[in-house]
Coordinates of N, CA and C in Angstrom, one line a residue:
M23 N -84.0 29.2 148.8 CA -82.7 29.3 149.2 C -82.1 27.9 149.5
Q24 N -80.9 27.7 149.1 CA -80.3 26.4 149.3 C -79.1 26.5 150.2
H25 N -78.8 25.4 150.9 CA -77.7 25.3 151.8 C -76.7 24.3 151.2
A26 N -75.4 24.5 151.4 CA -74.4 23.5 150.9 C -74.6 22.2 151.7
H27 N -74.6 21.1 150.9 CA -74.7 19.8 151.5 C -73.4 19.5 152.3
P28 N -73.6 19.1 153.6 CA -72.4 19.0 154.5 C -71.4 17.9 154.0
H29 N -71.9 16.9 153.2 CA -71.0 15.8 152.8 C -70.3 16.2 151.5
C30 N -71.0 16.6 150.5 CA -70.4 16.8 149.2 C -70.2 18.3 148.8
G31 N -70.8 19.2 149.5 CA -70.6 20.6 149.3 C -71.6 21.2 148.2
C32 N -72.4 20.4 147.5 CA -73.3 20.9 146.5 C -74.4 21.7 147.2
N33 N -75.2 22.4 146.5 CA -76.3 23.2 147.0 C -77.6 22.5 146.8
C34 N -77.8 21.4 147.4 CA -79.0 20.6 147.1 C -79.9 20.5 148.4
L35 N -79.5 21.1 149.5 CA -80.3 21.0 150.7 C -81.2 22.2 150.8
P36 N -82.5 22.0 151.1 CA -83.4 23.1 151.3 C -83.1 23.9 152.5
S37 N -83.4 25.2 152.6 CA -83.1 26.0 153.7 C -84.4 26.3 154.4
P38 N -84.5 26.5 155.7 CA -83.4 26.3 156.6 C -83.4 25.0 157.3
G39 N -84.3 24.0 157.0 CA -84.4 22.8 157.8 C -85.3 23.0 159.0
L40 N -85.4 22.0 159.9 CA -86.2 22.1 161.1 C -85.3 22.8 162.2
R41 N -85.8 23.9 162.7 CA -85.1 24.6 163.8 C -85.0 23.8 165.0
A42 N -83.8 23.6 165.5 CA -83.6 22.9 166.8 C -84.0 23.8 167.9
K43 N -84.8 23.3 168.9 CA -85.3 24.1 170.0 C -84.6 23.6 171.3
R44 N -83.8 24.6 171.9 CA -83.1 24.3 173.1 C -84.1 24.3 174.3
M45 N -84.1 23.3 175.1 CA -85.0 23.2 176.2 C -84.2 23.5 177.5
A46 N -85.0 24.1 178.5 CA -84.4 24.6 179.7 C -83.9 23.4 180.6
S47 N -84.6 22.2 180.5 CA -84.2 21.1 181.4 C -84.5 19.8 180.7
I48 N -83.9 18.7 181.2 CA -84.2 17.4 180.6 C -85.6 17.0 180.8
Q49 N -86.2 17.5 182.0 CA -87.6 17.2 182.3 C -88.5 17.8 181.2
A50 N -88.2 19.1 180.9 CA -89.0 19.8 179.9 C -88.9 19.1 178.5
L51 N -87.7 18.6 178.2 CA -87.5 17.9 176.9 C -88.4 16.7 176.9
R52 N -88.3 15.9 178.0 CA -89.1 14.6 178.0 C -90.6 14.8 178.1
C53 N -91.0 15.9 178.7 CA -92.4 16.1 178.9 C -93.0 16.6 177.6
Q54 N -92.4 17.6 176.9 CA -92.9 18.2 175.7 C -92.7 17.4 174.5
R55 N -91.5 16.7 174.4 CA -91.2 15.9 173.2 C -91.4 16.5 171.9
I56 N -90.9 17.7 171.7 CA -91.0 18.5 170.5 C -89.9 17.9 169.5
P57 N -90.3 17.5 168.3 CA -89.3 17.1 167.3 C -88.2 18.1 167.1
G58 N -87.0 17.6 167.2 CA -85.8 18.5 167.0 C -85.4 19.3 168.3
S59 N -86.1 19.1 169.4 CA -85.7 19.8 170.6 C -84.6 19.1 171.2
Y60 N -83.8 19.8 172.1 CA -82.6 19.2 172.7 C -82.3 19.8 174.0
F61 N -81.6 19.1 174.8 CA -81.0 19.7 176.1 C -79.6 19.4 176.1
H62 N -78.8 20.4 176.2 CA -77.3 20.3 176.2 C -76.8 20.2 177.6
H63 N -76.1 19.2 177.9 CA -75.7 19.0 179.3 C -74.4 18.3 179.3
G64 N -73.5 18.6 180.2 CA -72.3 17.9 180.5 C -71.5 17.5 179.2
C65 N -71.6 16.2 179.0 CA -70.8 15.6 177.9 C -71.5 15.4 176.6
G66 N -72.7 16.0 176.4 CA -73.4 15.8 175.2 C -74.8 16.4 175.1
I67 N -75.6 16.0 174.2 CA -76.9 16.5 174.1 C -77.9 15.3 174.0
T68 N -79.0 15.5 174.7 CA -80.2 14.6 174.6 C -81.2 15.3 173.7
F69 N -81.7 14.6 172.7 CA -82.6 15.2 171.8 C -83.8 14.3 171.4
I70 N -84.9 15.0 170.9 CA -86.0 14.3 170.4 C -85.8 14.2 168.9
C71 N -85.9 13.1 168.3 CA -85.6 12.9 166.9 C -86.4 13.9 166.0
P72 N -85.7 14.5 165.1 CA -86.3 15.5 164.2 C -87.3 15.0 163.2
S73 N -87.3 13.6 163.1 CA -88.2 13.0 162.1 C -89.7 13.1 162.5
G74 N -89.9 13.3 163.8 CA -91.3 13.3 164.3 C -91.7 12.0 164.9
C75 N -90.8 11.0 164.9 CA -91.1 9.7 165.5 C -91.3 9.8 167.0
G76 N -90.8 10.8 167.6 CA -90.9 11.0 169.1 C -89.9 10.3 169.9
R77 N -88.9 9.7 169.4 CA -87.9 9.0 170.1 C -86.9 9.9 170.7
E78 N -86.3 9.5 171.8 CA -85.2 10.3 172.5 C -83.9 9.6 172.2
S79 N -82.9 10.4 172.0 CA -81.5 9.9 171.8 C -80.5 10.8 172.4
Y80 N -79.3 10.3 172.5 CA -78.2 11.0 173.2 C -77.0 10.9 172.3
L81 N -76.3 12.1 172.2 CA -75.0 12.1 171.5 C -73.9 12.7 172.4
R82 N -72.8 11.9 172.5 CA -71.7 12.4 173.3 C -70.8 13.4 172.6
R83 N -70.3 14.4 173.3 CA -69.4 15.3 172.8 C -68.0 14.6 172.7
R84 N -67.3 14.9 171.6 CA -66.0 14.2 171.3 C -65.0 14.5 172.4
V85 N -64.9 15.8 172.8 CA -63.9 16.1 173.8 C -64.5 17.0 174.9
C86 N -64.7 16.4 176.0 CA -65.3 17.2 177.1 C -64.6 17.1 178.4
G87 N -63.6 16.2 178.5 CA -62.8 16.1 179.7 C -63.3 15.1 180.8
C88 N -64.4 14.4 180.5 CA -64.8 13.5 181.6 C -64.5 12.1 181.1
A89 N -64.0 11.2 182.0 CA -63.5 9.9 181.6 C -64.6 9.0 181.1
S90 N -65.9 9.2 181.6 CA -67.0 8.3 181.2 C -67.4 8.5 179.7
C91 N -67.0 9.6 179.1 CA -67.4 9.9 177.7 C -66.4 9.5 176.7
C92 N -65.3 8.9 177.0 CA -64.2 8.6 176.1 C -64.4 7.4 175.2
H93 N -65.4 6.6 175.4 CA -65.6 5.4 174.7 C -66.9 5.4 173.8
G94 N -66.8 4.8 172.7 CA -68.0 4.8 171.8 C -68.1 6.0 170.9
P95 N -69.1 6.0 170.1 CA -69.3 7.2 169.1 C -69.4 8.5 169.8
S96 N -68.8 9.5 169.2 CA -68.9 10.9 169.7 C -68.9 11.9 168.6
W97 N -69.4 13.1 168.9 CA -69.5 14.2 167.9 C -68.8 15.4 168.4
E98 N -68.2 16.1 167.4 CA -67.6 17.4 167.7 C -68.7 18.5 167.8
F99 N -68.6 19.3 168.8 CA -69.6 20.4 169.0 C -69.0 21.7 168.7
S100 N -69.7 22.5 167.9 CA -69.2 23.9 167.7 C -70.5 24.8 167.7
G101 N -70.3 26.0 167.5 CA -71.4 27.0 167.5 C -71.7 27.3 168.9
T102 N -73.0 27.7 169.1 CA -73.4 28.1 170.5 C -74.4 27.1 171.0
D103 N -74.8 27.3 172.3 CA -75.8 26.4 172.9 C -77.2 26.6 172.2
D104 N -77.4 27.8 171.6 CA -78.7 28.0 171.0 C -78.7 27.7 169.5
A105 N -77.5 27.6 168.9 CA -77.4 27.3 167.5 C -76.2 26.3 167.3
P106 N -76.3 25.1 167.8 CA -75.2 24.1 167.8 C -75.0 23.5 166.4
T107 N -73.8 23.1 166.2 CA -73.4 22.3 165.0 C -72.7 21.1 165.5
L108 N -73.1 19.9 165.0 CA -72.4 18.7 165.4 C -71.9 18.0 164.1
S109 N -70.7 17.4 164.3 CA -70.2 16.6 163.2 C -69.5 15.4 163.8
P110 N -69.5 14.3 163.1 CA -70.1 14.0 161.7 C -71.6 14.0 161.7
S111 N -72.2 13.4 160.6 CA -73.6 13.3 160.5 C -74.2 12.4 161.6
I112 N -75.4 12.6 161.8 CA -76.1 11.8 162.9 C -77.0 10.7 162.2
F113 N -76.8 9.5 162.5 CA -77.6 8.4 161.9 C -78.3 7.6 163.0
N114 N -79.6 7.7 163.1 CA -80.3 7.1 164.2 C -80.7 5.7 163.7
G115 N -79.8 4.8 163.4 CA -80.1 3.5 162.9 C -80.8 2.6 163.9
R116 N -80.7 3.0 165.2 CA -81.4 2.2 166.2 C -82.8 2.6 166.4
M117 N -83.2 3.7 165.8 CA -84.6 4.1 165.9 C -85.4 3.6 164.7
P118 N -86.6 3.3 164.9 CA -87.5 2.8 163.8 C -87.5 3.7 162.5
C119 N -87.4 5.0 162.7 CA -87.4 5.9 161.6 C -86.1 5.9 160.8
G120 N -85.0 5.6 161.4 CA -83.7 5.6 160.8 C -83.2 6.9 160.3
W121 N -83.6 8.0 161.0 CA -83.3 9.4 160.5 C -81.8 9.5 160.4
H122 N -81.4 10.2 159.3 CA -79.9 10.4 159.0 C -79.8 11.9 158.5
G123 N -78.9 12.6 159.2 CA -78.7 14.0 158.7 C -77.7 14.7 159.6
W124 N -77.9 16.1 159.6 CA -76.9 16.9 160.3 C -77.6 17.9 161.2
L125 N -76.9 18.4 162.2 CA -77.4 19.5 163.0 C -76.3 20.6 162.7
R126 N -76.8 21.6 162.0 CA -75.9 22.7 161.5 C -76.5 24.0 161.9
D127 N -75.8 24.8 162.6 CA -76.2 26.2 163.0 C -77.6 26.2 163.5
G128 N -77.9 25.2 164.4 CA -79.2 25.2 165.0 C -80.4 24.7 164.2
H129 N -80.1 24.0 163.0 CA -81.1 23.5 162.2 C -80.8 22.0 161.9
W130 N -81.8 21.2 161.9 CA -81.7 19.8 161.6 C -81.9 19.6 160.1
L131 N -80.9 19.1 159.4 CA -81.0 19.0 157.9 C -80.9 17.5 157.6
P132 N -82.0 16.9 157.0 CA -82.0 15.5 156.7 C -81.1 15.2 155.5
W133 N -80.5 14.0 155.6 CA -79.7 13.6 154.4 C -80.5 13.5 153.2
Q134 N -80.0 13.9 152.1 CA -80.7 13.8 150.8 C -79.7 13.5 149.8
P135 N -79.9 12.5 149.0 CA -79.0 12.2 147.9 C -78.9 13.3 146.9
C136 N -77.7 13.6 146.4 CA -77.5 14.7 145.4 C -78.1 14.3 144.1

């Protein structure tokens, strides 16, 4: 089964991708360090890189109503807490792995050229 590529719309992405795992607390996220796991809190999500590199990162929600989140890159959040979708794509250029892809309907989909 193929998924539509979030950037170009073609059907070149394998399904379903790595399932994102919602963690009950930031402590559980940091202790277990499961690739693709995340904790949704306040103005964004903290996640463990889906590449398997083990690095932690944080993504700010685009519109959350708190003044401290209004500067710098941010992502639109939709879906549910258990199956989130973020846009635009996520590029972890600061991480050694350089993972680039999307979180769509609770699945991490790596960028792939068409």
